[in-house]
Coordinates of C-alpha atoms in Angstrom, one line a residue:
M62 CA 10.1 -8.2 -15.8
R63 CA 7.2 -6.3 -12.9
R64 CA 6.4 -9.8 -11.7
F65 CA 10.3 -11.0 -10.8
L66 CA 10.8 -7.2 -9.2
R67 CA 7.4 -8.3 -7.0
F68 CA 9.0 -11.8 -6.3
V69 CA 12.3 -10.4 -5.5
V70 CA 10.5 -7.9 -2.9
I71 CA 8.6 -10.9 -1.3
L72 CA 11.5 -12.5 -0.7
L73 CA 13.1 -9.4 0.7
Q74 CA 10.4 -9.1 3.3
L75 CA 10.6 -12.3 4.0
S76 CA 14.1 -12.0 4.8
L77 CA 13.6 -9.3 7.0
F78 CA 10.7 -10.7 8.9
F79 CA 13.0 -13.4 9.8
L80 CA 15.9 -11.3 10.8
R81 CA 13.4 -9.2 13.2
A82 CA 11.9 -12.7 14.7
Y83 CA 15.5 -14.2 15.0
F84 CA 16.2 -10.8 17.0
F85 CA 13.3 -11.1 19.0
K86 CA 14.0 -14.6 20.2
A87 CA 17.7 -13.6 21.0
V88 CA 16.9 -10.6 23.5
T89 CA 13.3 -11.8 24.9
R90 CA 13.3 -13.9 27.7
D91 CA 9.8 -13.8 28.9
P92 CA 8.0 -16.4 26.7
I93 CA 5.0 -14.8 26.3
K94 CA 6.3 -11.3 25.7
C95 CA 8.4 -12.7 22.8
R96 CA 5.3 -14.3 21.2
Q97 CA 3.5 -11.3 21.3
R98 CA 6.4 -9.3 19.5
L99 CA 6.2 -12.5 16.9
A100 CA 2.4 -11.7 16.3
K101 CA 3.5 -8.0 16.0
N102 CA 6.4 -8.6 13.7
T103 CA 3.7 -11.1 11.3
S104 CA 1.0 -8.6 11.1
Y105 CA 3.3 -5.9 10.3
T106 CA 4.9 -8.0 7.4
A107 CA 1.6 -9.3 6.4
R108 CA 0.3 -5.7 5.7
R109 CA 3.5 -5.1 3.5
M110 CA 3.3 -8.3 1.8
L111 CA -0.2 -7.7 0.8
K112 CA 0.8 -4.6 -1.0
T113 CA 3.6 -6.2 -3.1
L114 CA 0.7 -9.3 -3.8
R115 CA -1.8 -6.4 -5.0
M116 CA -4.4 -8.1 -2.8
K117 CA -6.7 -5.5 -2.0
V118 CA -8.6 -6.3 2.2
K119 CA -12.1 -4.8 2.8
I120 CA -13.2 -5.7 6.4
I121 CA -16.8 -6.3 6.5
N122 CA -18.2 -4.8 10.1
P123 CA -14.9 -3.1 11.3
E124 CA -16.0 -1.8 14.4
R125 CA -15.9 -5.7 15.5
L126 CA -11.7 -5.4 15.5
E127 CA -12.1 -3.0 18.6
L128 CA -13.4 -6.1 20.3
L129 CA -9.7 -7.7 19.7
K130 CA -8.2 -4.8 21.5
E131 CA -10.5 -5.3 24.5
N132 CA -10.5 -9.2 24.4
N133 CA -9.2 -12.3 23.1
F134 CA -10.9 -15.2 21.1
L135 CA -10.6 -18.1 19.3
I136 CA -11.1 -17.2 15.7
V137 CA -12.4 -19.9 13.5
A138 CA -11.9 -19.1 9.7
N139 CA -12.5 -20.9 6.6
H140 CA -9.5 -21.9 4.6
V141 CA -8.4 -21.9 1.1
S142 CA -5.0 -20.6 0.8
Y143 CA -1.8 -19.6 2.6
T144 CA -2.9 -16.0 1.5
D145 CA -5.6 -16.6 4.1
I146 CA -2.8 -16.5 6.8
L147 CA -1.6 -13.1 5.5
V148 CA -5.2 -11.3 5.1
L149 CA -6.3 -12.1 8.8
A150 CA -2.6 -11.1 10.3
S151 CA -3.2 -7.6 8.5
C152 CA -5.9 -7.4 10.8
H153 CA -4.6 -7.7 13.7
P154 CA -1.7 -9.7 15.6
M155 CA -2.7 -13.2 15.7
I156 CA -1.7 -16.6 16.5
F157 CA -2.5 -19.1 14.1
I158 CA -2.8 -23.0 14.8
T159 CA -1.2 -25.0 12.0
S160 CA -0.5 -28.6 11.4
L161 CA 3.0 -30.6 11.6
E162 CA 2.7 -31.5 7.9
M163 CA 2.9 -27.4 7.2
A164 CA 5.9 -27.1 9.6
A165 CA 7.9 -29.5 7.7
N166 CA 7.5 -27.2 4.4
P167 CA 10.8 -25.8 3.8
V168 CA 9.4 -22.1 3.2
L169 CA 6.2 -22.1 5.1
G170 CA 7.3 -24.0 8.1
N171 CA 9.7 -21.6 8.4
V172 CA 7.5 -18.9 8.4
T173 CA 4.5 -20.8 10.9
R174 CA 7.4 -21.1 13.6
M175 CA 9.0 -17.5 13.2
G176 CA 5.5 -15.9 13.7
G177 CA 5.0 -17.8 17.1
S178 CA 2.3 -20.6 15.5
L179 CA 0.9 -23.7 17.6
Y180 CA 1.1 -26.9 16.0
T181 CA -1.7 -30.0 15.8
N182 CA -0.7 -33.6 15.0
R183 CA -3.5 -34.6 12.6
K184 CA -2.5 -38.1 12.6
K185 CA -1.8 -39.1 16.2
R186 CA -4.9 -38.2 18.6
T187 CA -2.8 -39.4 21.5
T188 CA -1.6 -35.7 21.3
L189 CA -4.6 -34.3 21.5
P190 CA -4.9 -33.6 25.2
A191 CA -1.8 -31.8 25.3
E192 CA -2.2 -30.0 22.7
I193 CA -5.8 -28.6 24.1
E194 CA -3.9 -27.9 26.9
R195 CA -1.3 -25.9 25.5
M196 CA -3.5 -23.9 23.3
S197 CA -5.9 -23.0 26.2
S198 CA -2.7 -21.8 28.2
V199 CA -2.4 -19.5 25.0
L200 CA -5.8 -18.7 24.7
Q201 CA -5.5 -17.3 28.4
Q202 CA -2.5 -15.5 28.4
G203 CA -4.2 -12.9 25.8
F204 CA -3.9 -14.0 22.8
N205 CA -6.0 -14.4 19.7
I206 CA -5.7 -17.8 18.3
V207 CA -6.8 -18.5 14.5
L208 CA -8.1 -22.2 14.1
F209 CA -8.9 -23.4 10.4
P210 CA -11.3 -26.6 11.1
E211 CA -11.7 -27.6 7.8
G212 CA -8.5 -29.3 8.8
T213 CA -7.2 -28.4 4.8
S214 CA -7.3 -26.1 2.8
T215 CA -10.0 -26.2 0.3
N216 CA -11.3 -25.2 -3.1
G217 CA -12.8 -22.1 -2.4
A218 CA -16.1 -23.3 -3.6
T219 CA -17.7 -23.6 0.2
V220 CA -16.8 -24.0 3.8
Y221 CA -16.3 -28.0 4.2
P222 CA -17.3 -29.8 7.5
F223 CA -15.6 -28.9 10.5
K224 CA -12.9 -31.1 12.8
K225 CA -14.5 -30.4 15.8
S226 CA -11.8 -31.4 18.9
L227 CA -9.7 -28.1 19.2
F228 CA -12.9 -26.2 20.0
Q229 CA -12.2 -27.9 23.3
T230 CA -9.7 -25.0 23.3
A231 CA -12.3 -22.4 23.5
I232 CA -14.4 -24.4 26.2
Q233 CA -11.6 -25.4 28.4
A234 CA -10.0 -21.7 28.4
Q235 CA -13.4 -20.1 29.0
K236 CA -12.9 -18.1 25.8
D237 CA -15.3 -16.5 23.1
V238 CA -15.4 -17.5 19.7
L239 CA -14.9 -15.1 17.3
P240 CA -15.9 -16.6 13.7
I241 CA -14.5 -14.9 10.7
C242 CA -15.3 -15.3 7.1
V243 CA -12.6 -15.1 4.2
K244 CA -13.8 -14.5 0.7
Y245 CA -11.9 -13.6 -2.4
K246 CA -13.8 -11.6 -4.3
K247 CA -12.6 -10.2 -7.6
L248 CA -9.6 -11.3 -9.7
D249 CA -8.1 -8.4 -12.1
G250 CA -11.2 -6.4 -11.4
K251 CA -13.3 -9.4 -12.3
P252 CA -15.8 -11.1 -10.2
I253 CA -14.7 -14.9 -9.1
I254 CA -17.5 -17.4 -9.8
T255 CA -15.4 -20.0 -11.7
Q256 CA -13.1 -22.7 -10.5
Q257 CA -10.3 -21.7 -12.6
Q258 CA -10.4 -18.4 -11.4
R259 CA -10.5 -19.6 -7.7
N260 CA -7.4 -21.8 -8.2
V261 CA -5.1 -18.5 -9.0
V262 CA -6.0 -17.9 -5.1
C263 CA -6.3 -21.1 -3.7
W264 CA -3.8 -23.8 -2.6
Y265 CA -5.0 -26.6 -2.0
A266 CA -4.4 -30.9 -2.8
T267 CA -0.8 -31.5 -4.5
R268 CA -0.5 -27.6 -5.5
T269 CA 3.1 -26.9 -5.0
F270 CA 4.1 -23.3 -3.4
V271 CA 6.3 -21.4 -5.6
P272 CA 4.7 -22.2 -8.9
H273 CA 1.3 -21.3 -7.4
L274 CA 2.8 -17.8 -5.9
W275 CA 4.8 -17.3 -9.0
E276 CA 1.0 -17.6 -11.0
L277 CA -0.5 -15.3 -8.5
L278 CA 2.1 -12.5 -8.9
K279 CA 0.7 -11.8 -12.4
H280 CA -2.9 -10.9 -11.0
K281 CA -4.4 -8.6 -8.8
V282 CA -6.9 -9.9 -6.0
D283 CA -9.8 -8.2 -4.2
V284 CA -10.7 -10.2 -0.7
E285 CA -13.5 -9.5 1.9
V286 CA -12.9 -10.3 5.6
H287 CA -16.6 -10.5 7.3
I288 CA -16.2 -10.4 11.1
L289 CA -19.4 -11.8 12.6
E290 CA -20.8 -11.7 15.8
P291 CA -19.1 -13.1 18.6
I292 CA -20.5 -16.6 20.3
P293 CA -20.2 -16.2 23.9
Y294 CA -18.8 -19.0 26.0
D295 CA -21.6 -21.3 27.7
P296 CA -20.6 -24.2 29.9
N297 CA -23.5 -26.1 28.7
R298 CA -22.3 -26.1 25.2
D299 CA -20.0 -28.9 24.1
R300 CA -17.4 -28.5 21.7
Q301 CA -19.8 -30.6 18.8
Q302 CA -22.4 -28.0 19.6
L303 CA -19.9 -25.4 19.3
S304 CA -18.3 -26.7 16.4
D305 CA -22.1 -27.1 14.6
E306 CA -23.1 -23.6 15.4
V307 CA -19.4 -21.7 14.3
H308 CA -20.0 -24.0 10.8
N309 CA -23.6 -23.0 10.3
C310 CA -22.5 -19.1 10.9
L311 CA -19.6 -19.6 8.3
L312 CA -21.2 -21.5 5.8
N313 CA -24.4 -19.1 5.6
T314 CA -22.3 -15.9 5.4
F315 CA -20.4 -17.4 2.4
L316 CA -23.2 -18.7 0.3
S317 CA -25.1 -15.2 0.9
I318 CA -22.1 -13.6 -0.5
D319 CA -21.9 -15.6 -3.7
K320 CA -25.8 -14.8 -3.9
K321 CA -25.3 -11.1 -3.3
S322 CA -22.8 -11.2 -6.0
G323 CA -24.8 -13.4 -8.4
G324 CA -22.0 -16.6 -8.1

């Protein structure tokens, strides 16, 4: 019964999210201001949804959140689930880069559109220059943009190799990169060390959304958000070098968390 009630609360929270988003779109003519309001709405909703999902977020290096108030970054994070978006958005208003495949999802597609997300077509490289131009422009407008460069959500066992193309966004906009490692630490108070435990949180491969969410609602989850040192813009660094440097930072952090946990 409690799980059903939490599911109903999430539906209500989603409904309010959409109502506010549609209102902002209707009354805000300035597209930059509209996107700002949509990002704040997403952040507000994310904090409340995490409470309903019983997901407790601990920020490691919280002082670095102040950087997001002073400057904006291309934020690069590892990716295992739709809950990553809630976790990151709860920390600060952000704009997310997602795929056209996600846009086609009947639930999450509408959520991303009403959150002001930017889309990339992973199957059609001819659109890449225009996508980079559009994303660079949004970075230059002062938004913090989140990139999940693994290209897909994973099983949570490691950080997959990165797709480097969209790192050009930060180079073109002359913006610093802020790596953030998201690590789901505990399930119902016990350390997450097995794939079976990770599968409660991880949404990947052919897993369907509603059954996964329904299972997740049975549990409590502790998650850590490790905000790493920013990587400054360097005109002499190409996107391959930038991608490799960020991947090394995130992978080393991810693996060191497991070692400290004894996983």
